[in-house]
Tab-separated table of C-alpha atoms and ligand atoms in Angstrom:
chain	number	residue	atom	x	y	z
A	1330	UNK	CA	0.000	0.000	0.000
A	1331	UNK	CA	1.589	3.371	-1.471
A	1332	UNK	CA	-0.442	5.331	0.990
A	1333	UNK	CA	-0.902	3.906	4.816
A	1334	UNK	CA	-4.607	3.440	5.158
A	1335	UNK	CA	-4.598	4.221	9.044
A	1336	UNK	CA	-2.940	7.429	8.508
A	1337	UNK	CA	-5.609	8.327	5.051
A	1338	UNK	CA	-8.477	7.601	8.102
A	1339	UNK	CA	-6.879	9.723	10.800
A	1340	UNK	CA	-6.597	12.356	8.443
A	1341	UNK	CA	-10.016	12.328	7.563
A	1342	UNK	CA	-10.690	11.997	11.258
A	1343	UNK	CA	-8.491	15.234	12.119
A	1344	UNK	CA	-10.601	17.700	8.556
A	1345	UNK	CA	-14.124	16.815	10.974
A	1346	UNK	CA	-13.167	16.256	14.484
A	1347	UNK	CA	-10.456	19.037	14.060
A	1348	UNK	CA	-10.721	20.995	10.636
A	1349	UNK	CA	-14.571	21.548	10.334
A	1350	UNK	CA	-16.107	20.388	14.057
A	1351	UNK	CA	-18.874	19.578	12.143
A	1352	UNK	CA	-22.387	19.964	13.958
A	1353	UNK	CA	-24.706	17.364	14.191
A	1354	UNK	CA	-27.309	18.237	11.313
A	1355	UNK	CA	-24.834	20.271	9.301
A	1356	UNK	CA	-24.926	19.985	5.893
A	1357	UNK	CA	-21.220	19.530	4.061
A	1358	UNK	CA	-20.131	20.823	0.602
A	1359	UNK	CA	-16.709	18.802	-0.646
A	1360	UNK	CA	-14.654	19.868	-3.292
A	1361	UNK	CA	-11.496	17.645	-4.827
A	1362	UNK	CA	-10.072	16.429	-7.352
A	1363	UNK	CA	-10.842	13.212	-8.862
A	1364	UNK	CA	-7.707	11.403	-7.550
A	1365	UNK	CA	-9.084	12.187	-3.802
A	1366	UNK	CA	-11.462	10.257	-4.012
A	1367	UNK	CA	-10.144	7.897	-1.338
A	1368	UNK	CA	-9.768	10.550	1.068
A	1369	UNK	CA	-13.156	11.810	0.144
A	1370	UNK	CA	-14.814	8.545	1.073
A	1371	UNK	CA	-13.392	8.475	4.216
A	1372	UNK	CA	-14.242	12.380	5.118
A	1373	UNK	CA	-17.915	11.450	3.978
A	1374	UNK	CA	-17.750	8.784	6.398
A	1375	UNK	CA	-16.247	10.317	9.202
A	1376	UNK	CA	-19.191	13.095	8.215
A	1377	UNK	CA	-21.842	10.829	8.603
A	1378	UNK	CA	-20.792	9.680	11.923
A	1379	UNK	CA	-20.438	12.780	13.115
A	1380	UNK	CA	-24.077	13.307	12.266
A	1381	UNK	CA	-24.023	15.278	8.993
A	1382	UNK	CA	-27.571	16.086	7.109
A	1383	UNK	CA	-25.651	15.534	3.704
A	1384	UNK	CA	-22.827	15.594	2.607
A	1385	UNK	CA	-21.773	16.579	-1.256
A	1386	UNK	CA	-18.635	15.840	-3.359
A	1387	UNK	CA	-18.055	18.060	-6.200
A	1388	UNK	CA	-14.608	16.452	-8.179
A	1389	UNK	CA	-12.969	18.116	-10.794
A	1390	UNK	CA	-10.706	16.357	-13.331
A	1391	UNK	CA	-7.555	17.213	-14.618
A	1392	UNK	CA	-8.242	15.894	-18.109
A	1393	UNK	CA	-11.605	17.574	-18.189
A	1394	UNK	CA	-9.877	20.589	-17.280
A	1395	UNK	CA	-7.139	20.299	-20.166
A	1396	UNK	CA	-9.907	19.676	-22.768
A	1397	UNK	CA	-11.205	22.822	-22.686
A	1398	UNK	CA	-7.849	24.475	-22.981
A	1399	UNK	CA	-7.595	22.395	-26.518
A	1400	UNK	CA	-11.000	22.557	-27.374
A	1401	UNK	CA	-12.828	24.969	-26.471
A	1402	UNK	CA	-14.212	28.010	-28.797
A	1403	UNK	CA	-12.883	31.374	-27.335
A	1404	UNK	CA	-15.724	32.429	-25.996
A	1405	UNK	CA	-15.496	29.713	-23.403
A	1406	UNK	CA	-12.686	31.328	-21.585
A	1407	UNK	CA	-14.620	34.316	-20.504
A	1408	UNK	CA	-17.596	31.760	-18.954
A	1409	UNK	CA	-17.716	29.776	-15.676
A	1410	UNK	CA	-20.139	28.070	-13.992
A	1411	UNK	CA	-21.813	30.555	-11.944
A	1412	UNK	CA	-24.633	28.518	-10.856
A	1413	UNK	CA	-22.470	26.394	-9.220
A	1414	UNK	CA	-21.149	28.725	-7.283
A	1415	UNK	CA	-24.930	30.441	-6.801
A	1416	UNK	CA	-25.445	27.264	-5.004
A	1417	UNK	CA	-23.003	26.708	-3.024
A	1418	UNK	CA	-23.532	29.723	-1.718
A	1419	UNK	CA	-26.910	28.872	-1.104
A	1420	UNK	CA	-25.557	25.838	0.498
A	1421	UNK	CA	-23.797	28.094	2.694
A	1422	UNK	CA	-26.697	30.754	3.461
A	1423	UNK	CA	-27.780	27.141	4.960
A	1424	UNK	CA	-25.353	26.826	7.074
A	1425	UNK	CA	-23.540	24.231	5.181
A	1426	UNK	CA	-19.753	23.990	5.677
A	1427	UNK	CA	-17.346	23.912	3.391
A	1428	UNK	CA	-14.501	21.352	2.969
A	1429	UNK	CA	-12.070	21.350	-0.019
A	1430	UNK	CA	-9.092	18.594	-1.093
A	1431	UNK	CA	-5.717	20.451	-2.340
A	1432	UNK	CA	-4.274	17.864	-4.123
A	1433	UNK	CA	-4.564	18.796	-8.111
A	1434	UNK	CA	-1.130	18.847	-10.371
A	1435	UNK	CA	0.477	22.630	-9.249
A	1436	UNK	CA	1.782	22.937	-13.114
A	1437	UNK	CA	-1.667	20.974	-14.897
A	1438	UNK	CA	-1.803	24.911	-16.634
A	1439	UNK	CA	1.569	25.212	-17.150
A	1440	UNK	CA	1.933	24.338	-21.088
A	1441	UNK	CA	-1.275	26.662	-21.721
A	1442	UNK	CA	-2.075	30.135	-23.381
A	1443	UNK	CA	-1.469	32.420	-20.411
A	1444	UNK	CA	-4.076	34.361	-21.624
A	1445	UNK	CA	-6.765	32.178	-21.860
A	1446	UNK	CA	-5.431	30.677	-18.411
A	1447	UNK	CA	-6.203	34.185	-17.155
A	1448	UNK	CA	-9.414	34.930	-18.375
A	1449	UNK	CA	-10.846	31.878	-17.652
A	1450	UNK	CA	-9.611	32.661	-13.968
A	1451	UNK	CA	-11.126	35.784	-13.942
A	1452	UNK	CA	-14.063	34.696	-15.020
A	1453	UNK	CA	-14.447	31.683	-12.491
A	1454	UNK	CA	-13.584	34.430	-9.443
A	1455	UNK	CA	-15.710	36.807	-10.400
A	1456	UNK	CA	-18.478	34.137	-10.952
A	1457	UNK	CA	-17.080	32.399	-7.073
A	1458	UNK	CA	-17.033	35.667	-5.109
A	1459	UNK	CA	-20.508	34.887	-4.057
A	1460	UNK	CA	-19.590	31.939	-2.211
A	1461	UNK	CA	-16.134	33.066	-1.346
A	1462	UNK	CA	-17.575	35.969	0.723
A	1463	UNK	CA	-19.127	34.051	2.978
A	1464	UNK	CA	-16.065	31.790	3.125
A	1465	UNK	CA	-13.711	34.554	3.807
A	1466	UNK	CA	-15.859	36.400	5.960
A	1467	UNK	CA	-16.084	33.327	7.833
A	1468	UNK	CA	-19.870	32.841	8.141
A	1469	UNK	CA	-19.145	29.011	8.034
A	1470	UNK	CA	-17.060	26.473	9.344
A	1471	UNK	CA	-14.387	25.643	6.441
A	1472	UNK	CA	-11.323	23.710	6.452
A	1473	UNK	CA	-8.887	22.530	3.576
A	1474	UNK	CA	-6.505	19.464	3.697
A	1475	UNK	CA	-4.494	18.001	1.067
A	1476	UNK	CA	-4.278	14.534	-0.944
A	1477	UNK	CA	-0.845	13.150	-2.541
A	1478	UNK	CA	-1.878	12.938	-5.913
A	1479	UNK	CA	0.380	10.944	-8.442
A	1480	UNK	CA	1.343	14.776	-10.516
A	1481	UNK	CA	1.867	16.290	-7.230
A	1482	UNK	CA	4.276	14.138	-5.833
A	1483	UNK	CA	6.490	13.367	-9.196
A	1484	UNK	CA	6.281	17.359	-9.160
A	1485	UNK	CA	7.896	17.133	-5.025
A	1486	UNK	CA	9.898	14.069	-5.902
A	1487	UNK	CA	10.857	13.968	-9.564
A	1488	UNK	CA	13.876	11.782	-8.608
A	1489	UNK	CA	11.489	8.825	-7.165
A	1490	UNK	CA	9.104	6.738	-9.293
A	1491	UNK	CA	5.317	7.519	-9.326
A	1492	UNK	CA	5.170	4.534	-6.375
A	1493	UNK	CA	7.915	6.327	-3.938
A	1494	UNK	CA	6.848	9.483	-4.528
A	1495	UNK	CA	3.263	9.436	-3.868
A	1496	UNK	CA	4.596	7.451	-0.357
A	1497	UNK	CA	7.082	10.374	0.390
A	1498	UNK	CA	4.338	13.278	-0.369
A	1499	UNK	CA	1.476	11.397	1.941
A	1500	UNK	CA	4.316	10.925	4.892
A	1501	UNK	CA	4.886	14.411	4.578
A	1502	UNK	CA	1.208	15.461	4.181
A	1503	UNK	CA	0.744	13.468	7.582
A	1504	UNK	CA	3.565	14.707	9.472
A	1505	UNK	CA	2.505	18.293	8.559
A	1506	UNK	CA	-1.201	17.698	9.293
A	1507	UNK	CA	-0.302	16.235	12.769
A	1508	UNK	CA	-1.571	12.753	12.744
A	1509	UNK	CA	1.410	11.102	12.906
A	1510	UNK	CA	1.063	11.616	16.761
A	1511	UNK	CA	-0.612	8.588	18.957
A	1512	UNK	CA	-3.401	11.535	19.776
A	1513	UNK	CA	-3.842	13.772	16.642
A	1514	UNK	CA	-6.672	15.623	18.533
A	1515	UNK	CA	-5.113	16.356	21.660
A	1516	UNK	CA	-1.786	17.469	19.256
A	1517	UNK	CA	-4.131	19.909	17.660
A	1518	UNK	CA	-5.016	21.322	20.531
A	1519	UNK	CA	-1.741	21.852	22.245
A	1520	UNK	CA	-0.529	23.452	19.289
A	1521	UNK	CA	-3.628	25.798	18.555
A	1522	UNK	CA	-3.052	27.006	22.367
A	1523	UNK	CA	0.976	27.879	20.964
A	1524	UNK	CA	-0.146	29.819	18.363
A	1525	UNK	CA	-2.784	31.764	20.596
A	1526	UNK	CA	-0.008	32.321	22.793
A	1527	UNK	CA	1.650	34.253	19.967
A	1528	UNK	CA	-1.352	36.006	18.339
A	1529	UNK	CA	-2.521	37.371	21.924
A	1530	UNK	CA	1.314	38.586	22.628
A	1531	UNK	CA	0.812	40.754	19.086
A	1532	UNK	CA	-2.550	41.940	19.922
A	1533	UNK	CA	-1.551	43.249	22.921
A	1534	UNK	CA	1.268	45.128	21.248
A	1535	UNK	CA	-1.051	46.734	18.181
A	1536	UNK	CA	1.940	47.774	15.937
A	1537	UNK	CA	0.910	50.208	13.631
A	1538	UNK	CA	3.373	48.277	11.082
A	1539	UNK	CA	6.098	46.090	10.630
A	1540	UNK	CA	9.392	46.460	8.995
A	1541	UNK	CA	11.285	43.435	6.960
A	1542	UNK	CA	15.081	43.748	6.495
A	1543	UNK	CA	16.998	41.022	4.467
A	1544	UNK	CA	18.953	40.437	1.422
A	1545	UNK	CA	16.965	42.064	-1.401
A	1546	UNK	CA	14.334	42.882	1.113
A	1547	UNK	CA	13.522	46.049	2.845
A	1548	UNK	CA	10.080	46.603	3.212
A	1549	UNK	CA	7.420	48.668	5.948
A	1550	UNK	CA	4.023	46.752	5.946
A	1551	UNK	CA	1.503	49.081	7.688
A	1552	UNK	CA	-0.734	47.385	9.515
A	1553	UNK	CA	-5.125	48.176	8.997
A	1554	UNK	CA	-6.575	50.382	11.686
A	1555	UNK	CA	-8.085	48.242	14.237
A	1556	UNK	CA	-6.765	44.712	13.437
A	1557	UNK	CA	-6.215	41.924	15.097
A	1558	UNK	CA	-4.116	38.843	14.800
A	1559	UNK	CA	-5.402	35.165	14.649
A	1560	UNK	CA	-3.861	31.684	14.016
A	1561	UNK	CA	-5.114	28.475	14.458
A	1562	UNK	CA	-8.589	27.549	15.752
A	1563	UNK	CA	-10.844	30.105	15.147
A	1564	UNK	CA	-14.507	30.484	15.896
A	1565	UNK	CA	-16.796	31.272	12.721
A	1566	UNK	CA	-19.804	33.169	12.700
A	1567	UNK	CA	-22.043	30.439	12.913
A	1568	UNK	CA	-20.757	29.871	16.325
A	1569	UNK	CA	-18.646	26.676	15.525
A	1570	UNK	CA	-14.774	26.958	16.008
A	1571	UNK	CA	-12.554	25.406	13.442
A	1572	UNK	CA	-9.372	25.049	12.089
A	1573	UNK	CA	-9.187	26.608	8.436
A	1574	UNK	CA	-6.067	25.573	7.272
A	1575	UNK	CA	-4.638	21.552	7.834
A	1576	UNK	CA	-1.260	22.366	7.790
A	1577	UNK	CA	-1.249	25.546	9.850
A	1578	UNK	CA	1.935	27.533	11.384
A	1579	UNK	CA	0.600	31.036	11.086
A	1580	UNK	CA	-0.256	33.852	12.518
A	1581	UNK	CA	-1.818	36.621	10.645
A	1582	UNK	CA	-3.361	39.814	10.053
A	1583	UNK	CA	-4.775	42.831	7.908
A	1584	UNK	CA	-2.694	45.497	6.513
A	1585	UNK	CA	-3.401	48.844	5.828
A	1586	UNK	CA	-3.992	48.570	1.581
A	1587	UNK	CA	-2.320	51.977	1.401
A	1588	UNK	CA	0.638	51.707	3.598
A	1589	UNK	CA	2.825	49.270	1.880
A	1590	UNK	CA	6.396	50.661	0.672
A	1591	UNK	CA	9.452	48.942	0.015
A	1592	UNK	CA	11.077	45.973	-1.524
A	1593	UNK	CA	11.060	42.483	-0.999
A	1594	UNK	CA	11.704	39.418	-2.932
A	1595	UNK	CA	9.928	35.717	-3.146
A	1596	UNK	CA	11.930	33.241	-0.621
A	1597	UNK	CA	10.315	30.562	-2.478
A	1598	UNK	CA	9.146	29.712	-5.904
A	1599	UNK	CA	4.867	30.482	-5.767
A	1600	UNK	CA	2.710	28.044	-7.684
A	1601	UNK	CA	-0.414	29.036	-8.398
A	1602	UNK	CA	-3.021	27.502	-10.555
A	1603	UNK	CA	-1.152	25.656	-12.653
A	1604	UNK	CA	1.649	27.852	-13.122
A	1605	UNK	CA	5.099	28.479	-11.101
A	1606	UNK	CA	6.506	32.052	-10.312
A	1607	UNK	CA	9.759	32.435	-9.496
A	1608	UNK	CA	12.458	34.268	-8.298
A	1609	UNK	CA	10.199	37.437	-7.326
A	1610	UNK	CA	10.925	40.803	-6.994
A	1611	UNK	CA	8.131	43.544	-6.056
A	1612	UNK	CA	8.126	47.251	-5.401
A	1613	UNK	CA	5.701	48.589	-3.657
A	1614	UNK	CA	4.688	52.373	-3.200
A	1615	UNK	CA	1.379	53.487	-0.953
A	1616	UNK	CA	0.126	49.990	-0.792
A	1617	UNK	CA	0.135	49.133	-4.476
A	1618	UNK	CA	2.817	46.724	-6.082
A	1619	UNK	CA	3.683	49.017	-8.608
A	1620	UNK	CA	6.418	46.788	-10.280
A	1621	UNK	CA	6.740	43.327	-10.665
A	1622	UNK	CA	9.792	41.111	-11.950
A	1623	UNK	CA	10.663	37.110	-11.837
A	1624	UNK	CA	12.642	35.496	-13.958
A	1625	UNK	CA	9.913	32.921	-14.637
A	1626	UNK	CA	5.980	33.282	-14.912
A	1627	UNK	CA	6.146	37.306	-15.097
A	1628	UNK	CA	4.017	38.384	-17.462
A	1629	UNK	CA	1.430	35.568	-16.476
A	1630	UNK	CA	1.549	36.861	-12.913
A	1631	UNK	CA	0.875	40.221	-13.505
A	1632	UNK	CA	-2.033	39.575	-15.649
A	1633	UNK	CA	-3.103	37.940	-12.566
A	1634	UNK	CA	-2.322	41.035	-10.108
A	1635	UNK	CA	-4.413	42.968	-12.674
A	1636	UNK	CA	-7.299	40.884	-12.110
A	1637	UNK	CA	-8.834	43.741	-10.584
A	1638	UNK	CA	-7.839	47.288	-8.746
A	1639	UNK	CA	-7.602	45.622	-5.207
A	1640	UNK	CA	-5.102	42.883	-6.696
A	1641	UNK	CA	-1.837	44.830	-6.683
A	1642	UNK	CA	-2.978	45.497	-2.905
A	1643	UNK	CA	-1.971	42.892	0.155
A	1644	UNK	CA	-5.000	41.626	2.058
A	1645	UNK	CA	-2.458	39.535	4.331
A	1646	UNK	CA	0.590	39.765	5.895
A	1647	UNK	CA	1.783	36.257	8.064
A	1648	UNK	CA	4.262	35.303	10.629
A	1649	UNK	CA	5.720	31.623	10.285
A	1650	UNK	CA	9.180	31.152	12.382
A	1651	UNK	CA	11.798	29.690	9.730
A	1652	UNK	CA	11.765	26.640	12.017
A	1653	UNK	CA	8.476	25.004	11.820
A	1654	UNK	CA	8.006	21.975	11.288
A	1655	UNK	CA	7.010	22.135	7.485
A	1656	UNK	CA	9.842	24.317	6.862
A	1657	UNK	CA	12.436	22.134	8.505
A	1658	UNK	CA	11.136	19.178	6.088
A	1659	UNK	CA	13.025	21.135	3.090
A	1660	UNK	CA	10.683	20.276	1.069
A	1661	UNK	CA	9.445	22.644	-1.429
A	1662	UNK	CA	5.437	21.548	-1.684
A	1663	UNK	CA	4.910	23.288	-4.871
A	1664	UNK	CA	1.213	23.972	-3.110
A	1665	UNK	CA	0.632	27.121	-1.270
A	1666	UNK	CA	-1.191	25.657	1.487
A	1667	UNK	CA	2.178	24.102	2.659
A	1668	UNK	CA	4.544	26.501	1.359
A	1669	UNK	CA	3.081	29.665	2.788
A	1670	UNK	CA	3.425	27.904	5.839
A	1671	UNK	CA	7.105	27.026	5.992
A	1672	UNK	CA	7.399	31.229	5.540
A	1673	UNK	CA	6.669	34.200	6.641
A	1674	UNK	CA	4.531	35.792	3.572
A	1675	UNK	CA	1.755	38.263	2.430
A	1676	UNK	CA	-1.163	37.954	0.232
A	1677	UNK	CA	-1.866	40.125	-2.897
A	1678	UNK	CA	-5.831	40.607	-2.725
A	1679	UNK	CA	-9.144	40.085	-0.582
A	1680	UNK	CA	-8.619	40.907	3.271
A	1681	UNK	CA	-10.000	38.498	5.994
A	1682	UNK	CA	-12.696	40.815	7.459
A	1683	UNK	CA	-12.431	38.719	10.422
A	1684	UNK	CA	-8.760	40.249	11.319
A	1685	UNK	CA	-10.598	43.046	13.104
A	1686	UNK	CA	-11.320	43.987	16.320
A	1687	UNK	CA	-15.494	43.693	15.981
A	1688	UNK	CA	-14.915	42.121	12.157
A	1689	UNK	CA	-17.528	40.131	11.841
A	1690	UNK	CA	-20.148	42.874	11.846
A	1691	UNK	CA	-18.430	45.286	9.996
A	1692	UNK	CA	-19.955	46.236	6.660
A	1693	UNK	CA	-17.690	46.260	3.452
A	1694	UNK	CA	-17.276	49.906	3.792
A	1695	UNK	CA	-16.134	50.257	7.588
A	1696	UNK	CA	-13.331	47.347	5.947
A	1697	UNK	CA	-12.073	49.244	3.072
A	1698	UNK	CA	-12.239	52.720	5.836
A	1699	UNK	CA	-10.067	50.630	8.388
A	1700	UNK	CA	-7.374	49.663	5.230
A	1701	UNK	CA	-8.920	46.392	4.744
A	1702	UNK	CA	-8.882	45.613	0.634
A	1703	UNK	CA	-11.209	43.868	-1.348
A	1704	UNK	CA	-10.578	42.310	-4.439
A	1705	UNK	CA	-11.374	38.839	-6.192
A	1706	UNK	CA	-8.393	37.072	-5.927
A	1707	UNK	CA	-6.429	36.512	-2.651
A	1708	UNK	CA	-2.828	35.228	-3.249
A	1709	UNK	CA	-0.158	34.183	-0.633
A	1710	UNK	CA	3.403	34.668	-1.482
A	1711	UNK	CA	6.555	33.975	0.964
A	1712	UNK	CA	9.042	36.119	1.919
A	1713	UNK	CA	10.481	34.782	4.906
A	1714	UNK	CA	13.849	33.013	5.768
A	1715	UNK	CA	16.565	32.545	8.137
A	1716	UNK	CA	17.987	36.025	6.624
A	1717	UNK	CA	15.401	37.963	7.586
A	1718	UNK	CA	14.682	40.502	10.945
A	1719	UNK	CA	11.205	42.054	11.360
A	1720	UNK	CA	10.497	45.015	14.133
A	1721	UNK	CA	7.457	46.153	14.891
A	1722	UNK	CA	7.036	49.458	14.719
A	1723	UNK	CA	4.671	51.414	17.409
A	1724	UNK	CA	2.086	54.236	16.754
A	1725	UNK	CA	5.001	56.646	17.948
A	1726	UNK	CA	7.471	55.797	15.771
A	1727	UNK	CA	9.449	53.031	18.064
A	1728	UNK	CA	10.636	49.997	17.420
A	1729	UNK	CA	11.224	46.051	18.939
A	1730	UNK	CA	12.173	43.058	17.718
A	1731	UNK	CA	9.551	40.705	17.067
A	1732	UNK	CA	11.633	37.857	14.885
A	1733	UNK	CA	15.720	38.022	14.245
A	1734	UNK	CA	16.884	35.644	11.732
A	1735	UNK	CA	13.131	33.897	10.977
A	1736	UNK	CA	12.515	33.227	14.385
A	1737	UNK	CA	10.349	34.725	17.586
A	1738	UNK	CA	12.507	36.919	19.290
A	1739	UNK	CA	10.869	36.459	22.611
B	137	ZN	ZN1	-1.591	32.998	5.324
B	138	ZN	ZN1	-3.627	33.736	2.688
């Protein structure tokens, strides 16, 4: 067996018990890629113990995907399927939650016209933001955790046949994800009470920004009015508390969309629907990433950061230590989910309206007046490493430490 079955359950155990803490009743909306299917049969079983109402897989397939790209009329690239999203939204209005498989090949897009790659995107987000705003305003209880497909881990492991690789990707999927420990529940909870620990510490401090220093790096992040740092578990608006993200080793915030200014280059390569970016370099000037260079993917990327006006903005900034435990693997996931988590990084797009003090009844407007920015896309990209010091910086100008060399400094 490529993939140890006991470790496929746990980890189905660890997206309800731990990810969702589904609610008896609750309906559940599952999206993955074909390949997951294993995993998804377990989640819907785990589901249904837990008492679900129903639960729904929606798969998409790789070679479904590709046909369009070589078949398709145009005028396909500027459609999506917005009644899908209409009703998942619905789904949610419902109270349904919302759990989605990462697991699809990171470079399926790669060999495609970048410019039908990007409208096609554009047209899906604009046709998801219904669902995605109650998914990033947290209204629901939403996790994502990840499947070793066969692409996926060649991609991680292109030294290892198809057989070794997909072993060495789920290992490292379940050493990441925490059930690898004799009690993956009670590991969860000891480390969502660390990360608490260190979001409370930076609440109580409220920078007004923070300052990066590094090789190729020296950039002020201001932080948005108001806003507060979470990590971890996290309770949604529907009263349930969850953990979004299986991996997590964040903490994060809001930052002011107009107080941005600086440079700073990509620590890691960023792969992001089907296509990898790397070696990163942005300016930014009053909040807006006026200038863009890598030495691979650039034009592609900014047509993505020009999805829309709130897309050159950040919507996230994110404290990892250089030493957790998905960054100590040295592997390089090729999937943000992990990535962003081995690093310190920021996100070009949508806030989390949830990052402020009193977020979740604060109307789009009171956002966007606090700094939050909107936009359809919402894109994490890393910029931390063992070369780099961040300082907070106070409302009066001071300054302290807050990580030397990628790590806490307290
Ligand atoms: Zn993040
Ligand atoms: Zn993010």
């Amino acid at each position: 067996m490529i993939i140890n079955p006991v470790k496929l359950d746990k980890l189905a155990q660890v997206a309800i018990k731990v990810g969702l803490q589904l609610a008896e009743g609750q309906d559940l909306v599952v999206t993955a890629p074909m390949t997951a299917a294993p995993l998804v049969r377990r989640i819907t079983e785990h589901a249904y113990k837990a008492g679900a109402g129903v639960v729904t897989a929606i798969y998409s397939d790789e070679e479904a995907t590709l046909a369009r790209y070589q078949h398709a009329h145009d005028a396909s690239f500027d459609k999506a399927a917005g009644w899908l999203y209409s009703g998942m939204a619905e789904a949610f209005k419902g109270n349904a939650a919302r759990l989605a498989i990462a697991g699809d090949n990171p470079m399926m897009l790669s060999g495609q016209d970048p410019d039908k790659v990007s409208r096609a995107q554009r047209a899906n987000s604009a046709a998801y933001k219904p669902a995605l705003q109650l998914i990033a305003g947290f209204d629901i209880n939403w996790n994502i955790v990840s499947y070793p497909s066969a692409a996926w881990a060649k991609l991680v492991f292109p030294n290892d046949s198809e057989e070794v690789a997909v072993g060495k990707l789920a290992d490292a999927i379940f050493k990441a994800s925490r059930v690898d420990a004799d009690d993956p529940i009670a590991a969860w909870a000891e480390h969502n009470a660390n990360l608490k620990a260190r979001w409370t510490w930076l609440n109580g401090k409220s920078f007004s920004a923070l300052k990066y220093t590094g090789p190729g790096t020296d950039l002020t992040v201001g932080l948005a009015d108001a806003h507060r740092w979470k990590g971890g578990a996290s309770e949604a608006k529907n009263g349930i508390t969850c953990n979004p993200n299986i991996p997590t080793e964040e903490v994060f915030t809001t930052p002011h969309r107009l107080r941005v200014d600086g440079y700073v280059v990509a620590t890691k390569p960023l792969s992001h629907n089907g296509m990898l970016i790397e070696e990163m370099q942005a300016r930014f000037e009053g909040g807006r990433l006026v200038e863009l260079k890598a030495s691979k993917g650039q034009d592609a990327f900014n047509k993505v950061l020009d999805t829309d006006e709130g897309g050159r903005h950040l919507g996230e900034v994110a404290l990892v230590p250089h030493s957790s435990p998905i960054s100590a693997s040295g592997i390089l996931f090729f999937n943000t989910l992990y990535d962003e988590n081995a690093s310190c990084h920021i996100a070009q797009g949508q806030c989390y309206s949830d990052c402020f003090v009193g977020g979740k009844d604060l109307t789009q407007a009171e956002i966007n007046a606090r700094g939050g920015n909107s936009s359809n896309i919402h894109i994490d990209w890393m910029i931390g490493s063992d070369k780099i010091d961040i300082d907070g910086v106070h409302v009066d100008g001071s300054v302290e430490p807050v990580m030397r060399k990628g790590e806490w400094a307290n």
